[in-house]
Backbone as numpy.savetxt, mean C-alpha at the origin, in Angstrom:
# Nx Ny Nz CAx CAy CAz Cx Cy Cz
19.46 -36.54 3.69 18.64 -35.34 3.69 19.50 -34.09 3.69
20.60 -34.13 3.09 21.51 -32.99 3.08 20.91 -31.81 2.34
20.00 -32.07 1.41 19.43 -30.96 0.66 18.12 -30.47 1.23
17.74 -30.92 2.40 16.51 -30.44 3.04 15.27 -31.14 2.54
15.41 -32.21 1.79 14.26 -32.93 1.25 13.70 -33.92 2.25
12.81 -34.77 1.79 12.19 -35.79 2.63 13.11 -37.00 2.63
13.21 -37.69 3.76 14.09 -38.84 3.90 13.82 -39.85 2.79
14.89 -40.25 2.09 14.77 -41.24 1.03 14.36 -40.66 -0.31
14.07 -39.39 -0.38 13.66 -38.75 -1.63 14.65 -37.65 -1.95
15.23 -37.73 -3.11 16.18 -36.69 -3.52 15.46 -35.65 -4.35
15.62 -34.40 -3.97 15.02 -33.33 -4.76 16.07 -32.64 -5.61
17.30 -33.13 -5.52 18.36 -32.53 -6.33 18.60 -31.07 -5.96
18.21 -30.68 -4.74 18.39 -29.29 -4.33 17.30 -28.39 -4.88
16.34 -28.96 -5.62 15.25 -28.16 -6.20 13.99 -28.28 -5.39
12.86 -28.04 -6.03 11.57 -28.08 -5.36 11.04 -29.50 -5.31
10.18 -29.75 -4.34 9.54 -31.04 -4.20 8.05 -30.79 -4.03
7.24 -31.42 -4.85 5.79 -31.26 -4.74 5.14 -32.60 -5.02
4.03 -32.86 -4.34 3.31 -34.10 -4.54 2.52 -34.10 -5.83
2.16 -32.94 -6.34 1.36 -32.86 -7.55 1.77 -31.64 -8.35
1.11 -30.52 -8.15 1.41 -29.31 -8.91 2.27 -28.36 -8.08
3.14 -27.66 -8.74 3.97 -26.65 -8.09 3.82 -25.37 -8.87
3.39 -24.31 -8.21 3.26 -23.01 -8.86 4.18 -22.05 -8.17
4.99 -21.36 -8.94 5.91 -20.37 -8.39 5.58 -19.03 -8.98
5.68 -17.98 -8.14 5.47 -16.63 -8.62 6.55 -15.73 -8.07
7.05 -14.88 -8.93 7.97 -13.84 -8.48 7.59 -12.59 -9.26
7.34 -11.54 -8.52 6.91 -10.30 -9.16 7.85 -9.19 -8.78
8.34 -8.49 -9.76 9.06 -7.26 -9.49 8.13 -6.14 -9.89
8.20 -5.03 -9.20 7.21 -3.99 -9.39 7.66 -2.88 -10.32
6.72 -2.47 -11.13 6.82 -1.26 -11.93 5.39 -0.87 -12.21
5.20 0.33 -12.66 3.83 0.78 -12.94 3.17 -0.13 -13.97
3.94 -0.65 -14.92 3.40 -1.55 -15.94 2.90 -2.86 -15.35
3.50 -3.30 -14.26 3.06 -4.54 -13.63 1.69 -4.41 -12.99
1.27 -3.20 -12.67 -0.04 -3.03 -12.05 -1.15 -3.57 -12.95
-1.06 -3.32 -14.24 -2.10 -3.82 -15.15 -2.17 -5.34 -15.12
-1.02 -5.98 -15.06 -0.98 -7.44 -14.96 -1.55 -7.90 -13.62
-1.24 -7.17 -12.56 -1.79 -7.52 -11.25 -3.30 -7.35 -11.23
-3.83 -6.34 -11.91 -5.28 -6.17 -11.97 -5.92 -7.37 -12.64
-5.29 -7.85 -13.72 -5.82 -9.04 -14.41 -5.80 -10.25 -13.48
-4.71 -10.42 -12.76 -4.60 -11.53 -11.81 -5.64 -11.40 -10.71
-5.84 -10.17 -10.23 -6.81 -9.95 -9.17 -8.20 -10.36 -9.65
-8.58 -9.95 -10.84 -9.89 -10.33 -11.38 -10.02 -11.84 -11.48
-8.96 -12.50 -11.94 -8.98 -13.95 -12.06 -9.07 -14.61 -10.68
-8.29 -14.12 -9.72 -8.34 -14.67 -8.37 -9.74 -14.48 -7.76
-10.31 -13.32 -7.98 -11.64 -13.05 -7.44 -12.68 -13.94 -8.10
-12.59 -14.04 -9.42 -13.55 -14.84 -10.18 -13.47 -16.32 -9.76
-12.26 -16.81 -9.56 -12.06 -18.22 -9.21 -12.01 -18.46 -7.71
-12.24 -17.40 -6.92 -12.26 -17.49 -5.47 -10.97 -18.12 -4.92
-9.84 -17.66 -5.45 -8.53 -18.14 -5.01 -8.12 -17.32 -3.79
-8.07 -17.97 -2.64 -7.74 -17.26 -1.40 -6.28 -17.49 -1.01
-5.73 -16.49 -0.41 -4.34 -16.48 0.04 -4.39 -16.26 1.54
-3.81 -17.14 2.31 -4.03 -17.12 3.76 -2.91 -16.47 4.57
-2.14 -15.61 3.97 -1.12 -14.91 4.74 -0.99 -13.49 4.21
-0.41 -12.65 5.02 -0.19 -11.26 4.60 1.27 -11.17 4.14
1.45 -10.68 2.94 2.80 -10.51 2.41 3.59 -9.55 3.26
4.85 -9.84 3.45 5.70 -9.01 4.29 5.73 -7.56 3.79
5.72 -7.38 2.46 5.76 -6.04 1.89 4.55 -5.21 2.32
3.42 -5.85 2.53 2.21 -5.15 2.96 2.14 -5.07 4.48
2.55 -6.13 5.15 2.50 -6.18 6.61 3.28 -5.03 7.24
4.38 -4.65 6.64 5.19 -3.54 7.14 4.33 -2.29 7.30
3.50 -2.01 6.31 2.69 -0.79 6.33 1.49 -0.89 7.27
1.09 -2.10 7.61 -0.08 -2.26 8.46 0.25 -2.17 9.95
1.52 -2.21 10.28 1.94 -2.07 11.67 2.38 -0.64 11.92
1.92 -0.09 13.01 2.32 1.28 13.36 3.77 1.28 13.80
4.53 2.22 13.25 5.92 2.37 13.67 5.92 2.80 15.14
6.85 2.27 15.90 6.84 2.51 17.34 7.71 3.69 17.78
8.39 4.33 16.87 9.31 5.41 17.26 8.67 6.79 17.22
7.36 6.86 17.21 6.66 8.14 17.12 6.16 8.58 18.49
6.23 9.88 18.72 5.71 10.42 19.98 4.25 10.85 19.84
3.85 11.29 18.65 2.46 11.68 18.42 1.72 10.44 17.93
0.63 10.09 18.61 -0.09 8.87 18.28 -1.46 9.21 17.72
-1.83 8.51 16.67 -3.15 8.67 16.09 -3.19 9.70 14.98
-4.00 9.42 13.97 -4.12 10.29 12.81 -4.59 11.69 13.20
-5.62 11.77 14.02 -6.16 13.08 14.39 -5.10 13.94 15.07
-4.38 13.37 16.03 -3.35 14.13 16.74 -2.24 14.58 15.80
-1.89 13.74 14.85 -0.83 14.09 13.90 -1.26 15.24 13.00
-2.50 15.20 12.54 -2.99 16.28 11.68 -3.19 17.57 12.47
-3.62 17.46 13.71 -3.74 18.66 14.54 -2.36 19.28 14.76
-1.35 18.45 14.99 0.01 18.95 15.16 0.48 19.66 13.88
-0.03 19.20 12.74 0.28 19.82 11.45 -0.63 21.01 11.14
-1.42 21.43 12.12 -2.31 22.59 12.01 -3.35 22.46 10.89
-3.89 21.26 10.72 -4.93 21.03 9.72 -6.29 21.40 10.31
-7.20 21.79 9.45 -8.53 22.22 9.88 -9.36 21.03 10.35
-10.39 21.34 11.14 -11.29 20.29 11.61 -11.94 19.56 10.44
-12.29 20.30 9.39 -12.93 19.69 8.22 -11.99 18.70 7.54
-10.73 19.08 7.39 -9.77 18.18 6.77 -9.53 16.96 7.65
-9.46 17.16 8.95 -9.24 16.04 9.87 -10.40 15.06 9.79
-11.62 15.59 9.77 -12.80 14.72 9.67 -12.76 13.93 8.37
-12.47 14.60 7.26 -12.39 13.92 5.97 -11.26 12.89 5.99
-10.10 13.24 6.54 -8.96 12.33 6.58 -9.31 11.06 7.35
-10.01 11.20 8.45 -10.39 10.03 9.25 -11.33 9.12 8.44
-12.27 9.74 7.73 -13.20 8.96 6.89 -12.46 8.25 5.77
-11.54 8.96 5.09 -10.83 8.37 3.96 -9.87 7.27 4.40
-9.24 7.47 5.54 -8.36 6.42 6.07 -9.18 5.17 6.37
-10.33 5.35 7.01 -11.20 4.23 7.34 -11.69 3.52 6.07
-12.06 4.29 5.07 -12.53 3.73 3.81 -11.44 2.90 3.14
-10.22 3.44 3.10 -9.11 2.68 2.50 -8.82 1.43 3.33
-8.84 1.54 4.64 -8.59 0.39 5.51 -9.59 -0.73 5.23
-10.84 -0.36 5.01 -11.88 -1.36 4.70 -11.61 -2.02 3.36
-11.18 -1.24 2.37 -10.86 -1.80 1.05 -9.69 -2.78 1.18
-8.71 -2.40 1.96 -7.55 -3.25 2.21 -7.99 -4.56 2.87
-8.81 -4.46 3.88 -9.30 -5.62 4.62 -10.18 -6.52 3.74
-11.03 -5.91 2.95 -11.97 -6.66 2.11 -11.25 -7.59 1.14
-10.09 -7.16 0.66 -9.39 -7.93 -0.36 -8.11 -8.58 0.15
-8.01 -8.75 1.46 -6.77 -9.26 2.05 -6.48 -10.71 1.71
-7.45 -11.45 1.23 -7.22 -12.86 0.92 -6.84 -13.11 -0.54
-6.56 -12.04 -1.27 -6.11 -12.17 -2.64 -4.67 -11.68 -2.74
-3.77 -12.56 -3.14 -2.36 -12.21 -3.21 -2.12 -11.01 -4.12
-2.76 -10.99 -5.26 -2.54 -9.88 -6.19 -3.01 -8.56 -5.58
-4.11 -8.57 -4.85 -4.59 -7.34 -4.20 -3.59 -6.87 -3.16
-2.99 -7.80 -2.43 -1.97 -7.42 -1.46 -0.77 -6.79 -2.17
-0.38 -7.37 -3.30 0.76 -6.82 -4.04 0.43 -5.43 -4.59
-0.79 -5.24 -5.06 -1.21 -3.92 -5.56 -1.12 -2.91 -4.42
-1.68 -3.25 -3.28 -1.67 -2.33 -2.14 -0.26 -2.06 -1.63
0.57 -3.07 -1.56 1.96 -2.88 -1.11 2.68 -1.92 -2.06
2.46 -2.10 -3.35 3.09 -1.21 -4.33 2.59 0.23 -4.15
1.29 0.39 -4.05 0.71 1.73 -3.94 1.13 2.43 -2.65
1.14 1.70 -1.55 1.58 2.29 -0.28 3.05 2.71 -0.36
3.87 1.86 -0.93 5.29 2.19 -1.07 5.51 3.37 -1.99
4.78 3.39 -3.09 4.91 4.50 -4.04 4.47 5.81 -3.40
3.31 5.79 -2.75 2.78 7.01 -2.13 3.74 7.53 -1.07
4.25 6.63 -0.26 5.19 7.05 0.79 6.45 7.66 0.19
7.03 7.01 -0.79 8.26 7.49 -1.41 8.05 8.86 -2.04
6.99 9.01 -2.79 6.72 10.28 -3.46 6.46 11.39 -2.44
5.68 11.09 -1.41 5.37 12.08 -0.40 6.64 12.53 0.33
7.42 11.56 0.78 8.64 11.88 1.54 9.65 12.63 0.68
9.72 12.28 -0.60 10.70 12.89 -1.50 10.30 14.29 -1.94
9.04 14.50 -2.29 8.64 15.76 -2.91 7.77 16.67 -2.06
6.99 16.11 -1.17 6.04 16.91 -0.40 6.59 17.26 0.98
7.08 16.29 1.68 7.54 16.52 3.05 8.62 17.60 3.17
9.58 17.70 2.24 10.55 18.79 2.37 9.90 20.17 2.42
8.82 20.36 1.69 8.11 21.64 1.70 7.37 21.86 3.01
6.85 20.77 3.57 6.20 20.87 4.89 7.23 21.31 5.92
8.41 20.70 5.87 9.48 21.04 6.82 9.92 22.50 6.66
9.86 23.02 5.44 10.23 24.42 5.19 9.16 25.38 5.71
7.98 24.85 6.01 6.90 25.71 6.48 6.05 26.24 5.34
6.10 25.61 4.17 5.29 26.05 3.03 3.81 26.01 3.38
3.05 26.88 2.72 1.61 26.94 3.00 0.89 25.72 2.42
-0.35 25.52 2.89 -1.13 24.36 2.46 -1.36 24.33 0.96
-1.51 25.50 0.33 -1.72 25.52 -1.12 -0.55 24.88 -1.85
0.67 25.24 -1.46 1.85 24.67 -2.11 1.95 23.17 -1.81
1.73 22.78 -0.57 1.80 21.37 -0.19 0.76 20.56 -0.98
-0.46 21.08 -1.08 -1.52 20.39 -1.83 -1.18 20.29 -3.31
-0.60 21.35 -3.87 -0.20 21.33 -5.27 0.86 20.25 -5.51
1.85 20.17 -4.63 2.90 19.16 -4.76 2.35 17.75 -4.56
1.44 17.60 -3.61 0.82 16.30 -3.38 0.06 15.85 -4.62
-0.65 16.79 -5.23 -1.38 16.47 -6.45 -0.42 16.11 -7.59
0.63 16.91 -7.73 1.60 16.72 -8.83 2.41 15.44 -8.69
2.86 15.13 -7.49 3.80 14.02 -7.31 3.20 12.73 -6.75
2.00 12.82 -6.19 1.40 11.62 -5.61 0.08 11.29 -6.31
-0.89 12.18 -6.21 -2.25 11.88 -6.68 -2.30 11.62 -8.18
-1.86 12.58 -8.99 -1.95 12.42 -10.45 -1.12 11.25 -10.98
0.13 11.08 -10.55 0.87 9.91 -11.04 0.20 8.58 -10.67
-0.37 8.52 -9.46 -1.03 7.28 -9.07 -2.31 7.06 -9.87
-3.04 8.13 -10.14 -4.23 7.98 -10.98 -3.86 7.49 -12.37
-2.75 7.99 -12.90 -2.28 7.51 -14.21 -1.93 6.03 -14.16
-1.24 5.63 -13.10 -0.88 4.21 -12.94 -2.12 3.34 -12.82
-3.14 3.87 -12.19 -4.34 3.10 -11.90 -5.37 3.15 -13.02
-5.07 3.87 -14.08 -6.02 4.00 -15.18 -6.43 2.62 -15.69
-7.71 2.40 -15.71 -8.24 1.13 -16.20 -8.20 0.01 -15.17
-7.90 0.34 -13.90 -7.81 -0.73 -12.92 -9.18 -1.29 -12.60
-9.19 -2.52 -12.16 -10.45 -3.17 -11.79 -10.65 -3.13 -10.28
-9.70 -2.61 -9.58 -9.76 -2.55 -8.12 -10.68 -1.43 -7.66
-10.87 -0.43 -8.52 -11.80 0.65 -8.22 -11.24 1.79 -7.41
-9.96 2.10 -7.57 -9.36 3.22 -6.83 -9.84 4.55 -7.39
-10.07 5.48 -6.47 -10.48 6.84 -6.81 -9.46 7.81 -6.21
-9.53 9.10 -6.58 -8.65 10.07 -5.92 -8.83 10.06 -4.41
-10.04 9.85 -3.94 -10.27 9.78 -2.50 -9.54 8.59 -1.87
-9.49 7.47 -2.59 -8.75 6.31 -2.08 -7.27 6.63 -1.95
-6.74 7.40 -2.88 -5.32 7.76 -2.82 -5.07 8.66 -1.61
-5.97 9.59 -1.36 -5.86 10.39 -0.14 -5.97 9.46 1.09
-6.86 8.48 1.01 -6.99 7.52 2.10 -5.70 6.77 2.36
-4.98 6.44 1.29 -3.67 5.80 1.42 -2.72 6.71 2.19
-2.72 8.00 1.84 -1.84 8.95 2.53 -2.19 9.06 4.01
-3.46 9.08 4.33 -3.87 9.18 5.72 -3.65 7.87 6.47
-3.78 6.75 5.78 -3.45 5.45 6.36 -1.96 5.43 6.73
-1.12 5.90 5.81 0.32 5.98 6.07 0.63 6.95 7.22
-0.11 8.04 7.27 0.07 9.01 8.37 -0.27 8.36 9.70
-1.41 7.70 9.76 -1.86 7.06 11.00 -0.88 6.02 11.50
-0.16 5.37 10.58 0.80 4.34 10.96 2.23 4.86 10.98
2.37 6.17 10.97 3.67 6.84 11.18 4.66 6.70 10.02
4.18 6.51 8.82 5.09 6.41 7.67 5.29 7.73 6.95
4.35 8.64 7.13 4.54 9.99 6.61 4.12 10.99 7.69
4.70 12.18 7.62 4.47 13.20 8.64 3.98 14.49 8.00
3.28 15.28 8.82 2.74 16.56 8.37 3.34 17.73 9.15
4.33 17.48 9.98 5.04 18.55 10.71 6.53 18.32 10.61
């Protein structure tokens, strides 16, 4: 059993399966989203369930522990956001969380969400957060958020079957805020 196989059975260092073996490896790019949408539709249609959370997605679902401000509302208040925006942010975060939960048993949906969360975080931290740190006004921050996060994601999502809207993208940002992946101060 030097190769980790079953006693008396040689796998030649490769895979061992009793019947069918399916392997998947996905690298991400915006072009892969269309393929993932197709897979998601097929998985949904065929009721193919996936019983674990991918590590790439699990990272975003756990709140980072190194934050002193806890909770979405407190974070947005610290960022001097209006009550109306805070109320909307809480609703959009909840809506996105429900969409995430609803499709958690489909591997392709998890991969779509992991990609979108990672993309939104990277774009926000790279292009929007530096302006927040400079003390730029909300108009400039919103313009940059639209330019570097919302519009590019809408372009990537064009024709998706998952049903993402601009509000869902905002929900992604507030979900990331609530879990300490992006900051508003």
